[in-house]
PDB file of C-alpha atoms in Angstrom:
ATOM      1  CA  UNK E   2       0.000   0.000   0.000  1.00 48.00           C
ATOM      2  CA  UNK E   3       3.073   2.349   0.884  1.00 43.00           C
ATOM      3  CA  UNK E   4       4.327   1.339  -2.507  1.00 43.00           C
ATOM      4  CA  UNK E   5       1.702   2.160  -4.167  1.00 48.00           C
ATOM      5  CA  UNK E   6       1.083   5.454  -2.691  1.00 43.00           C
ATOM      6  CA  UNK E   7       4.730   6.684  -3.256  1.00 44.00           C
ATOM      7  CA  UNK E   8       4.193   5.368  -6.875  1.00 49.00           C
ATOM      8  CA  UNK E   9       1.643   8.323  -7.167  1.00 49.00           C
ATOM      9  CA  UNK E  10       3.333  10.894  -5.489  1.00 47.00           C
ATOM     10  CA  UNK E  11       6.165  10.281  -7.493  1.00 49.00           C
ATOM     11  CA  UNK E  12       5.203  12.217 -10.551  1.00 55.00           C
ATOM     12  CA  UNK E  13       4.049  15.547  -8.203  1.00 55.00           C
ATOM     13  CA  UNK E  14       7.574  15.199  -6.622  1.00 45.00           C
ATOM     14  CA  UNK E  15       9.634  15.127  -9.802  1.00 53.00           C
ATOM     15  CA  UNK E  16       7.106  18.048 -10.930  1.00 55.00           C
ATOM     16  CA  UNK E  17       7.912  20.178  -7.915  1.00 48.00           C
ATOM     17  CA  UNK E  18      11.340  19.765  -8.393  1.00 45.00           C
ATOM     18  CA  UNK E  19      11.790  20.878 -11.888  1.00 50.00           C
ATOM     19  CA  UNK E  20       9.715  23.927 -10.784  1.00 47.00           C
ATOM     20  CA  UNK E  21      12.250  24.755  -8.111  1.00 42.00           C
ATOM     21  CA  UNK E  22      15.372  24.159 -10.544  1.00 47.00           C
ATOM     22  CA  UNK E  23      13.473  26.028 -13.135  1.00 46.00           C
ATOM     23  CA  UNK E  24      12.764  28.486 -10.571  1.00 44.00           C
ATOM     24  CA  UNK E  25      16.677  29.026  -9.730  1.00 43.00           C
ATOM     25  CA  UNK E  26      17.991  29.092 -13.174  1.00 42.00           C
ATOM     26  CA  UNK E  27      15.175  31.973 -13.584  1.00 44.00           C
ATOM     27  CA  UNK E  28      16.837  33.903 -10.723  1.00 46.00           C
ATOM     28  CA  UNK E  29      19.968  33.453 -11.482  1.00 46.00           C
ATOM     29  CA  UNK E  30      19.508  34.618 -15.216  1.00 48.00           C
ATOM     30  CA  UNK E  31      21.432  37.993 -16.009  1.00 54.00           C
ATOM     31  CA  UNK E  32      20.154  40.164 -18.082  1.00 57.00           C
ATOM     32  CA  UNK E  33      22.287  41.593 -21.043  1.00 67.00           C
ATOM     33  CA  UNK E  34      25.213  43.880 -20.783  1.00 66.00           C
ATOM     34  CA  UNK E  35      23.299  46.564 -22.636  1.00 66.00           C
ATOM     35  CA  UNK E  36      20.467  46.522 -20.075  1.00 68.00           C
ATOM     36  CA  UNK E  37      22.600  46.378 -17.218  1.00 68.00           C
ATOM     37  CA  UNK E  38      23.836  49.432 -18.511  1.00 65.00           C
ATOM     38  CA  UNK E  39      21.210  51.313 -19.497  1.00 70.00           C
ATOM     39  CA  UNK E  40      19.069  50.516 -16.367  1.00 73.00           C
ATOM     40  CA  UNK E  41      22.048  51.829 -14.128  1.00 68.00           C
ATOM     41  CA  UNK E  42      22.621  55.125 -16.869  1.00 71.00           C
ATOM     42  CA  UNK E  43      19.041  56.166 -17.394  1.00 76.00           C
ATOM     43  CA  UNK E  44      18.313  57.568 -13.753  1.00 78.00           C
ATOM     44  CA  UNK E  45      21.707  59.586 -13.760  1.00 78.00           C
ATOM     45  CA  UNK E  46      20.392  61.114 -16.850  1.00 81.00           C
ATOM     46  CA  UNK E  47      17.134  62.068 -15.337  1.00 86.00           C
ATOM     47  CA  UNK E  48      18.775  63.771 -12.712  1.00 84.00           C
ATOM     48  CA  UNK E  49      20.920  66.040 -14.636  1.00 82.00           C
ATOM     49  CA  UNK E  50      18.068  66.810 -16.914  1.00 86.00           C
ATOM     50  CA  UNK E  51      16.204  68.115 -13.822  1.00 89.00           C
ATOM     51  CA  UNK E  52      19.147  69.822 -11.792  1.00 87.00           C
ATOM     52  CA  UNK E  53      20.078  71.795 -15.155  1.00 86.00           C
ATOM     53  CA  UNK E  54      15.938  72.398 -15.728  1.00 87.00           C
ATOM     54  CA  UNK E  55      15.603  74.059 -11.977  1.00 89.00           C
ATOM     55  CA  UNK E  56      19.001  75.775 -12.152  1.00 86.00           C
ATOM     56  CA  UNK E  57      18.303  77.483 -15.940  1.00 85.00           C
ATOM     57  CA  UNK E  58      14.533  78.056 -13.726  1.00 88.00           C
ATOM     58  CA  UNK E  59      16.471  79.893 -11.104  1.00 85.00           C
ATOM     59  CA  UNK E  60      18.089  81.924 -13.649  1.00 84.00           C
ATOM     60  CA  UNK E  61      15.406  83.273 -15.689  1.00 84.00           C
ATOM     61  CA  UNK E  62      13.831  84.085 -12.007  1.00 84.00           C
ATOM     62  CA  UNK E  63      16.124  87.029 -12.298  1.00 78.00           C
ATOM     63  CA  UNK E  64      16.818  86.333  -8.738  1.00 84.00           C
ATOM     64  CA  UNK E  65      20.664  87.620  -9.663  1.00 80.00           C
ATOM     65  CA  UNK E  66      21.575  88.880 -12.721  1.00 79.00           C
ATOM     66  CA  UNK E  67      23.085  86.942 -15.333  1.00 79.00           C
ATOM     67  CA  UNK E  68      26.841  88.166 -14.921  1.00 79.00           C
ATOM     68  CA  UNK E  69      26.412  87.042 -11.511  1.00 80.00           C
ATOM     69  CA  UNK E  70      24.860  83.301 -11.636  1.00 84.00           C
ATOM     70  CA  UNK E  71      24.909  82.305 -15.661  1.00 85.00           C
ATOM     71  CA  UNK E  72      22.815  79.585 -16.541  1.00 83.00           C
ATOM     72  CA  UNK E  73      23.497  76.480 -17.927  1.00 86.00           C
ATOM     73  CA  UNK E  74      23.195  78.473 -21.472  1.00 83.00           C
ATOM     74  CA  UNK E  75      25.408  80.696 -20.559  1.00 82.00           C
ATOM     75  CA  UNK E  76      28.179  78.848 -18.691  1.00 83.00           C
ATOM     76  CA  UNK E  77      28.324  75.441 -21.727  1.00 84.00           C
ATOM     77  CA  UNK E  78      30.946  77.374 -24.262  1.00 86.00           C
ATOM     78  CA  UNK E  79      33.072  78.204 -21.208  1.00 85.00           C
ATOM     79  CA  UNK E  80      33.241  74.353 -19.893  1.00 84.00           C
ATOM     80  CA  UNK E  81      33.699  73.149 -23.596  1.00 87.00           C
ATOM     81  CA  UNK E  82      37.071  75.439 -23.687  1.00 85.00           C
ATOM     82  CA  UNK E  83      38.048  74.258 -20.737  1.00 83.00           C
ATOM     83  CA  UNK E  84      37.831  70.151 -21.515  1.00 85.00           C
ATOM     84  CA  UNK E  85      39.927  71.172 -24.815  1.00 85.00           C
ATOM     85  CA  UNK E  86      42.561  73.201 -22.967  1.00 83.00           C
ATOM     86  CA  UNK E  87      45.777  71.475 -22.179  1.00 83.00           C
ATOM     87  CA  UNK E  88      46.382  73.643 -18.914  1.00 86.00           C
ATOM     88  CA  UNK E  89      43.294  72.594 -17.729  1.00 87.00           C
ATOM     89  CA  UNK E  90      44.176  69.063 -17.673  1.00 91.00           C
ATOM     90  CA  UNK E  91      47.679  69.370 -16.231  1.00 90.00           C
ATOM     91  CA  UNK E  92      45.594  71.714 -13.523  1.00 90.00           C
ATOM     92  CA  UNK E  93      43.266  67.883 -12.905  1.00 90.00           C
ATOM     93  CA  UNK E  94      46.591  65.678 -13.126  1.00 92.00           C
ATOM     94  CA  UNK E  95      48.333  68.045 -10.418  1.00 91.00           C
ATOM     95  CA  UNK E  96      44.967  67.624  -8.414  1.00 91.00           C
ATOM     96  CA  UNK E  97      44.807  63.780  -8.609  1.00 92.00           C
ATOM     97  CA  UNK E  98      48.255  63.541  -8.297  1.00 92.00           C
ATOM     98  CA  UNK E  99      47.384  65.030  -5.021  1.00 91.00           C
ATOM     99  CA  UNK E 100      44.118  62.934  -4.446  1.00 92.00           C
ATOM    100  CA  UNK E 101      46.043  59.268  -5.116  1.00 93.00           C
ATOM    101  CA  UNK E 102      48.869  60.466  -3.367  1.00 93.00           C
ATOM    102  CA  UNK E 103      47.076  61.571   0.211  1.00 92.00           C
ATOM    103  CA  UNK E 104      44.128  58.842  -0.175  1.00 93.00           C
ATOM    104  CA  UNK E 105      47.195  56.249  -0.229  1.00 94.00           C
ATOM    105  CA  UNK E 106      48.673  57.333   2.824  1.00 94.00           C
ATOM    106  CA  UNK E 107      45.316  57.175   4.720  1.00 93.00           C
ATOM    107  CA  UNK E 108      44.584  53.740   3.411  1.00 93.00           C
ATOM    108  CA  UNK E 109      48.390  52.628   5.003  1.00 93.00           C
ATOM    109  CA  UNK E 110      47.757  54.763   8.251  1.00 93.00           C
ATOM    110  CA  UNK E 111      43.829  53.645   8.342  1.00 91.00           C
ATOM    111  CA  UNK E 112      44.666  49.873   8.142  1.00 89.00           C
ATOM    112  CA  UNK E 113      47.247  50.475  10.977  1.00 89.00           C
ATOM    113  CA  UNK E 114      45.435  51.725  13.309  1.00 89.00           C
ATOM    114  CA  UNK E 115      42.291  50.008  12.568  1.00 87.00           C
ATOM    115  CA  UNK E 116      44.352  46.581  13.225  1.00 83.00           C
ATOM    116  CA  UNK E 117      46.078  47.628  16.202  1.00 84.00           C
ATOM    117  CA  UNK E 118      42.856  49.711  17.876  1.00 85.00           C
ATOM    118  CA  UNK E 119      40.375  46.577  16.924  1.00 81.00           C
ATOM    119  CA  UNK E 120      42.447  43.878  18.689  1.00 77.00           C
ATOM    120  CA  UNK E 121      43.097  45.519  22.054  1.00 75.00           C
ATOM    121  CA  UNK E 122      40.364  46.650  24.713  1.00 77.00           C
ATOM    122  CA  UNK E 123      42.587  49.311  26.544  1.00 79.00           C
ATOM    123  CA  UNK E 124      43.073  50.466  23.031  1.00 78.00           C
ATOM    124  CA  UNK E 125      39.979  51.042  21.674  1.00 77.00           C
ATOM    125  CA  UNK E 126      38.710  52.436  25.139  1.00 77.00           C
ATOM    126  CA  UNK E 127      41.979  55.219  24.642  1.00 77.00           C
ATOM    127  CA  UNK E 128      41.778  55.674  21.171  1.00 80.00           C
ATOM    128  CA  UNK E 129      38.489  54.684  19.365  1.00 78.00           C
ATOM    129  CA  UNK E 130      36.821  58.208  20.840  1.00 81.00           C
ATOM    130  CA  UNK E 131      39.532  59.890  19.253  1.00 84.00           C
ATOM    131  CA  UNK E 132      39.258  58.734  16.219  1.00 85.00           C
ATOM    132  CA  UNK E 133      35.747  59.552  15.835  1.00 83.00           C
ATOM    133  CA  UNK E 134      36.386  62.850  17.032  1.00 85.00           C
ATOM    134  CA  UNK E 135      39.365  63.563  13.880  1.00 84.00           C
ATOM    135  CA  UNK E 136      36.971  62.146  11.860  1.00 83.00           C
ATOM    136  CA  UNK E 137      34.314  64.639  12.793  1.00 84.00           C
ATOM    137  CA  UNK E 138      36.725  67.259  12.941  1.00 85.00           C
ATOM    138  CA  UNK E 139      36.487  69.912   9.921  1.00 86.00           C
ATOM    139  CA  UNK E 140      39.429  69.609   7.958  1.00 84.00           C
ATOM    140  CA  UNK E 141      39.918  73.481   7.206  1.00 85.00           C
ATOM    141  CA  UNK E 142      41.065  73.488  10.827  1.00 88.00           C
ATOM    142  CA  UNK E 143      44.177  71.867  10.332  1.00 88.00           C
ATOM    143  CA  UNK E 144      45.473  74.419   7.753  1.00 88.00           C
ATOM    144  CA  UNK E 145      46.708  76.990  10.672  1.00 89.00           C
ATOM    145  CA  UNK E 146      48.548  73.945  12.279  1.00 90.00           C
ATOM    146  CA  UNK E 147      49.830  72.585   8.610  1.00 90.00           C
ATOM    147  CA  UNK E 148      50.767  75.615   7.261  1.00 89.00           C
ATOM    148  CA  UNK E 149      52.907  76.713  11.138  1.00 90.00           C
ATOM    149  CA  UNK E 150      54.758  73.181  10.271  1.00 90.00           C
ATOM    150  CA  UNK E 151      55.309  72.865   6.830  1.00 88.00           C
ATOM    151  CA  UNK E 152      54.823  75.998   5.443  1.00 86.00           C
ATOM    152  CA  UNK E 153      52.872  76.531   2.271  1.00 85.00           C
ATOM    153  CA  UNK E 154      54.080  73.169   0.546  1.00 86.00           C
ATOM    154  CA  UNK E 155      52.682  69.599  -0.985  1.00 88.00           C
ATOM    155  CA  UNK E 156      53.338  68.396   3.084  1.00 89.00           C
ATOM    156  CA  UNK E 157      50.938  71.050   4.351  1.00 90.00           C
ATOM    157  CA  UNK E 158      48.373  69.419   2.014  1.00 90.00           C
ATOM    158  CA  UNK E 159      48.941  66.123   2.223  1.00 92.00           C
ATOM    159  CA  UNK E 160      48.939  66.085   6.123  1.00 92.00           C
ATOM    160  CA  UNK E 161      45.410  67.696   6.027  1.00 91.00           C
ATOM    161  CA  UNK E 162      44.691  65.162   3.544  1.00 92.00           C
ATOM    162  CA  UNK E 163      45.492  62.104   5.389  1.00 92.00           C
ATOM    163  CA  UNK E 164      43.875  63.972   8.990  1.00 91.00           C
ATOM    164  CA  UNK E 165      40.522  63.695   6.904  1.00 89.00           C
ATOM    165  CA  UNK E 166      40.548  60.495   5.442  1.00 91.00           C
ATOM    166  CA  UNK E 167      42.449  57.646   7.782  1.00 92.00           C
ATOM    167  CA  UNK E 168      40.048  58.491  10.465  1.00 91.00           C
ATOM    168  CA  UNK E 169      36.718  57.157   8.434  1.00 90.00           C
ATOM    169  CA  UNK E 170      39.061  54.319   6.847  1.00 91.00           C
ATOM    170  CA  UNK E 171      40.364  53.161  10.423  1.00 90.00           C
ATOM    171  CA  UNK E 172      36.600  53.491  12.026  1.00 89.00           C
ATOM    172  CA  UNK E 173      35.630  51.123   8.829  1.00 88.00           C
ATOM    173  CA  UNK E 174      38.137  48.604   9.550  1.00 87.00           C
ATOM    174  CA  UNK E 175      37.146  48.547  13.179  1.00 86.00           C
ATOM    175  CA  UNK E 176      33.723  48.421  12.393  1.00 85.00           C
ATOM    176  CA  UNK E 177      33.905  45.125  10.104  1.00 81.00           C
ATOM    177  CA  UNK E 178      36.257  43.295  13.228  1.00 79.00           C
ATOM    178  CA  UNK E 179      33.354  44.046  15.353  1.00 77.00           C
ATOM    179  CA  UNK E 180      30.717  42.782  13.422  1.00 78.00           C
ATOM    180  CA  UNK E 181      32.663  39.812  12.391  1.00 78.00           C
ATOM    181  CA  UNK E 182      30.392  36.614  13.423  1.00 77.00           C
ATOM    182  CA  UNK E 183      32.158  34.830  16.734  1.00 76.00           C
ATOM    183  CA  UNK E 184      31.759  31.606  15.040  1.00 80.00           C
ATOM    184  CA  UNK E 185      34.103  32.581  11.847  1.00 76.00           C
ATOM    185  CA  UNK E 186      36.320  33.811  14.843  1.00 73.00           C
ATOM    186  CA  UNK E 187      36.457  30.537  16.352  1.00 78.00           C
ATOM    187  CA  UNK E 188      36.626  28.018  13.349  1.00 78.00           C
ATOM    188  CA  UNK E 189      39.707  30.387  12.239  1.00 76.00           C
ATOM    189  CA  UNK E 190      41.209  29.600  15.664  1.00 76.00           C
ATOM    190  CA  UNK E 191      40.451  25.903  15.283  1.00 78.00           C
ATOM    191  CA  UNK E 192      42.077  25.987  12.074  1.00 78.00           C
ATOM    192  CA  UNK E 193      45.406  27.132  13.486  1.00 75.00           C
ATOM    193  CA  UNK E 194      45.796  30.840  11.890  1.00 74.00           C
ATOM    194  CA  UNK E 195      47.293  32.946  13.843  1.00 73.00           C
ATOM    195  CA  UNK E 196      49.159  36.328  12.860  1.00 70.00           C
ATOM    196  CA  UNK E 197      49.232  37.862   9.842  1.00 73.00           C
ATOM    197  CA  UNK E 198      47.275  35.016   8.013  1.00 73.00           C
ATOM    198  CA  UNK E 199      44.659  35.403  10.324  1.00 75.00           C
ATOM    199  CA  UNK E 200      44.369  38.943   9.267  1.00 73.00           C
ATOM    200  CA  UNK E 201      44.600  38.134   5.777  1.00 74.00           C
ATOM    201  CA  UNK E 202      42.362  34.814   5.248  1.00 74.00           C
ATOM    202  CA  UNK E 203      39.655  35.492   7.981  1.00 77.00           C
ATOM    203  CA  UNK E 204      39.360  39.293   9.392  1.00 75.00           C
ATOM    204  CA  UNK E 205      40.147  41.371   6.231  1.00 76.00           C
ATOM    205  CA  UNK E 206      37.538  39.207   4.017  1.00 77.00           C
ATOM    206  CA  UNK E 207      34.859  39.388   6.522  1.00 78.00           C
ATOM    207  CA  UNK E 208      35.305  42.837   7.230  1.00 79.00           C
ATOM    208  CA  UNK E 209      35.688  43.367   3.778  1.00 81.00           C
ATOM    209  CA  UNK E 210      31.877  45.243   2.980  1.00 80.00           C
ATOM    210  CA  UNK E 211      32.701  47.529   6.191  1.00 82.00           C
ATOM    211  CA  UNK E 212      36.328  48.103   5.085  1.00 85.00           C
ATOM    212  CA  UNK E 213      34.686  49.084   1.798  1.00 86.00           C
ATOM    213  CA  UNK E 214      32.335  51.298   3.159  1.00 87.00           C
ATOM    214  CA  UNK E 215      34.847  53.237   5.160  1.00 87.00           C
ATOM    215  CA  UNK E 216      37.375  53.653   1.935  1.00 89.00           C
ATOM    216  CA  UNK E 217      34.598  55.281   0.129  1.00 90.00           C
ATOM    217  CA  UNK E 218      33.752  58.015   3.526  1.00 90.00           C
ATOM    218  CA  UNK E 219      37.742  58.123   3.319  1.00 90.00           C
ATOM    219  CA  UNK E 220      37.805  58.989  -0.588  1.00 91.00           C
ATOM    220  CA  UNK E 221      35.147  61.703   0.509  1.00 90.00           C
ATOM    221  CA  UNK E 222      37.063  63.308   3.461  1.00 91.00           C
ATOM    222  CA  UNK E 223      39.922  63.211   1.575  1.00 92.00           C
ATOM    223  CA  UNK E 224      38.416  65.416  -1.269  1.00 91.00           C
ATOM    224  CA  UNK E 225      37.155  67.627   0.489  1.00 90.00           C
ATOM    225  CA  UNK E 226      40.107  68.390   2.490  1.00 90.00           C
ATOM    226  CA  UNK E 227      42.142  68.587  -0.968  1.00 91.00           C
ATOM    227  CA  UNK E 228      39.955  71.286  -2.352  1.00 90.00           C
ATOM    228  CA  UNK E 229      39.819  73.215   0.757  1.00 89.00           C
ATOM    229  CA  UNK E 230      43.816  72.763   0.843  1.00 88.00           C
ATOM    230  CA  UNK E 231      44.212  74.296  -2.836  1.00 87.00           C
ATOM    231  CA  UNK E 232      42.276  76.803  -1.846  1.00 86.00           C
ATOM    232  CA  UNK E 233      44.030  77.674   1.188  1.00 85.00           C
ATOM    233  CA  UNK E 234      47.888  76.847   0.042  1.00 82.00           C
ATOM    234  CA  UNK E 235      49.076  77.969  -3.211  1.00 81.00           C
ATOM    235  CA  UNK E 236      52.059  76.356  -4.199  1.00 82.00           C
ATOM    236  CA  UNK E 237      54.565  78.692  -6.094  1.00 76.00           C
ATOM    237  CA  UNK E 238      53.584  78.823  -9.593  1.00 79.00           C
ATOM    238  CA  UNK E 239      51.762  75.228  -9.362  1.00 80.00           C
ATOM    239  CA  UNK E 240      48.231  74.823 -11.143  1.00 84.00           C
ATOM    240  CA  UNK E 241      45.296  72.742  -9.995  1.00 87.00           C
ATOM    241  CA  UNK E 242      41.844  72.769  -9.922  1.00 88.00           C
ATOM    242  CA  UNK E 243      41.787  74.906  -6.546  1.00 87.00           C
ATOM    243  CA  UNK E 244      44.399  77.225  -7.822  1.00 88.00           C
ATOM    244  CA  UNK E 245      41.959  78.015 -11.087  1.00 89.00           C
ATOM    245  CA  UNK E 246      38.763  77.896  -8.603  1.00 88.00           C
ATOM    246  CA  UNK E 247      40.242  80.474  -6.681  1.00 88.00           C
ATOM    247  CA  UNK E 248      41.720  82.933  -9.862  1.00 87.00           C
ATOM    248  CA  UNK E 249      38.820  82.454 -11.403  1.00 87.00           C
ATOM    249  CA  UNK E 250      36.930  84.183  -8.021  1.00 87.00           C
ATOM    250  CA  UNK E 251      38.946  86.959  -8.225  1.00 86.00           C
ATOM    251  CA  UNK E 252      38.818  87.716 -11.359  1.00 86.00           C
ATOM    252  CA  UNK E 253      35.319  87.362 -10.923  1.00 84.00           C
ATOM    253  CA  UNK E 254      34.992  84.780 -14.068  1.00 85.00           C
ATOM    254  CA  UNK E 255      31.832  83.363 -13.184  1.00 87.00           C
ATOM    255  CA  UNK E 256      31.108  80.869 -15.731  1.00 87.00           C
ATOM    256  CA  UNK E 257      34.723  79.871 -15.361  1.00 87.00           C
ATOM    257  CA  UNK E 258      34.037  79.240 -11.838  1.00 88.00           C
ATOM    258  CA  UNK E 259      31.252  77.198 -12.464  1.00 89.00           C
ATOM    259  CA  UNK E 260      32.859  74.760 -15.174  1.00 88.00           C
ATOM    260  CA  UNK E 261      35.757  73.879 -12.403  1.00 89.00           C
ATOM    261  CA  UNK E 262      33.148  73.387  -9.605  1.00 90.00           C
ATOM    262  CA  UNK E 263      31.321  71.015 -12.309  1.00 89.00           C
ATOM    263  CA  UNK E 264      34.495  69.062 -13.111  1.00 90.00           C
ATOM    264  CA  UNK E 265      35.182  69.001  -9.375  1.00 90.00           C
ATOM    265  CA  UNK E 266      31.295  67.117  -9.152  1.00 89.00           C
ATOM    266  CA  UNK E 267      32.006  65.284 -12.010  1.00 89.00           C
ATOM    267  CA  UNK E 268      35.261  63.494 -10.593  1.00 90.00           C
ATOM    268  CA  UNK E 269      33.257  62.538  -7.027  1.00 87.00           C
ATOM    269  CA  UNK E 270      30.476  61.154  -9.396  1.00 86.00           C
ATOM    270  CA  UNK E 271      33.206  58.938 -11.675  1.00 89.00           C
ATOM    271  CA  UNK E 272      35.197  57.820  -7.913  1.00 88.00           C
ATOM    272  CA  UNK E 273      31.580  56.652  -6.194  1.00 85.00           C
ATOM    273  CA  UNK E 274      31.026  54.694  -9.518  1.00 84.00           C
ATOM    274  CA  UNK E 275      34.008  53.053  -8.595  1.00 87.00           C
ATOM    275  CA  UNK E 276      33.267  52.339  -5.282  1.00 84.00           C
ATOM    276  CA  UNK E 277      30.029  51.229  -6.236  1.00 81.00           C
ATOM    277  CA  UNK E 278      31.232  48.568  -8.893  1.00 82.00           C
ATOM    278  CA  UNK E 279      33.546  47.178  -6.108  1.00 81.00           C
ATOM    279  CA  UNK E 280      30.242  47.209  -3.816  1.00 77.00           C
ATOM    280  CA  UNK E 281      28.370  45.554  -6.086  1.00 78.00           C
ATOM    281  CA  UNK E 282      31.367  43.107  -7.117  1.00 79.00           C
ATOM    282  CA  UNK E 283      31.467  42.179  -3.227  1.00 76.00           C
ATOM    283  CA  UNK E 284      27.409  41.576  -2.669  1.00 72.00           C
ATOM    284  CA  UNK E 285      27.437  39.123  -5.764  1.00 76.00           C
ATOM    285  CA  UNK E 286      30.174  37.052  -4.661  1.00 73.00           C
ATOM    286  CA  UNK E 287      28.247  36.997  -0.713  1.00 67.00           C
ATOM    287  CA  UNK E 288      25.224  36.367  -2.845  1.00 62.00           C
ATOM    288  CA  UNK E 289      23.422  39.075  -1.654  1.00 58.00           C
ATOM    289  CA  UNK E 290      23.088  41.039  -5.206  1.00 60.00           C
ATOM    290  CA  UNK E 291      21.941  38.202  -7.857  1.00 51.00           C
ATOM    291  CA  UNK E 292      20.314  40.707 -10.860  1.00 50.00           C
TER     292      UNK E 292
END
């Protein structure tokens, strides 16, 4: 009788199971590059279409006059002879020269003290407030102190630089150690790593999406306190993309202004892209990002 009942429910079972696997292989389809791509572009497009709407809105308020605030109109010939000037892109090499340089630094100092804070109690209770407090600190108040010990030079701006960003990158680290489950913590112990390799094969990958996180607040610290330093210290007869902000105030060149502010935008924009392809490279391999 048994027999003859899982005779019948044999033909449901196999039926439910090739609705699961067909299920899966459903879910786990990708759609085309081209989609991918466009789904992703489409929204950024949108958004610029409606920031340069209100802003050429705001302009033809006459809430200032034209000389003033130009409008999108008015400012587009400008930008264009900018992107085909060859100063203007040793000005953004000089600047990112800068950016890679300082962001570097912080990533070396960030891991440091992330490591060393994260694995000792008497440590993080003496050090982890501080580090949030540098990393809330505004950068622009470290000029005074960088410029009374290095003087207007590339140290002045790299030690603001590096003030801004290891902060957020060592409060990442520490962060993903914390959150780390106990049980990974354990097996790795089991498993005899110990050291370094316990760093590299168990902490640093499971801390990885928190480590992430906190390279992208570093990248973001540490261009903001590079614009406010090229503002602030002007290097001889160096060009960058603070230098021309800041002639191009005094002169009063408002469109000019404008197209290095945009370009400024424009490079956050392509870095966060960055960031989020390695974000998004991380959540499918964790399986938590399957489209």
């Amino acid at each position: 009788m048994a027999l003859e009942i899982g005779r019948k429910q044999a033909p449901e079972l196999d039926r439910q199971i090739t609705g699961l696997d067909a299920l899966e292989l459903t879910a786990g389809t990708r759609r085309n590059p081209v989609g991918r791509f466009w789904s992703a572009l489409w929204p950024m497009i949108t958004a610029v279409v409606i920031a340069l709407a209100a802003w050429q809105l705001v302009v033809l308020s006459g809430w200032k006059d034209r000389y003033v605030l130009p409008g999108p109109t008015d400012m587009a010939p400008d930008f264009v002879d900018q992107l085909t000037s060859g100063s203007f892109w040793e000005a953004v090499a000089l600047t990112m020269q800068r950016a890679v340089t300082g962001f570097a630094l912080s990533i070396a100092i960030g891991v440091v003290v992330g490591v060393v804070v994260s694995q000792s109690r008497i440590m993080r209770r003496a050090f982890g407030s501080l580090i949030t407090g540098l990393q809330t600190m505004p950068s622009i108040a470290w000029f005074p102190l960088a410029i009374l010990l290095f003087k207007l030079s590339e140290s002045a701006i790299l030690f603001v630089v590096v003030l801004g960003a290891a902060p957020s990158i060592a409060n990442g680290l520490i962060a993903g150690v914390d959150y780390t489950p106990p049980i990974l913590l354990r097996a790795g112990k089991v498993m005899g790593l110990r050291g370094l390799d316990f760093y590299r094969h168990l902490i640093m990958p499971a801390s990885l999406p928190s480590f992430v996180a906190g390279l992208k607040q570093g990248w973001a610290f540490a261009w903001r306190s590079l614009m406010a330093g090229e503002l602030l210290v002007i290097i001889g007869d160096t060009t960058s993309l603070g230098v021309l902000l800041s002639q191009a105030r005094e002169l009063n060149d408002t469109p000019a202004m404008i197209s290095y502010m945009i370009m400024i935008l424009l490079i956050g924009i392509l870095i966060d892209q960055l960031f989020g392809v390695v974000d998004r490279a991380i959540r499918t391999r964790w399986g938590l990002d399957s489209t």
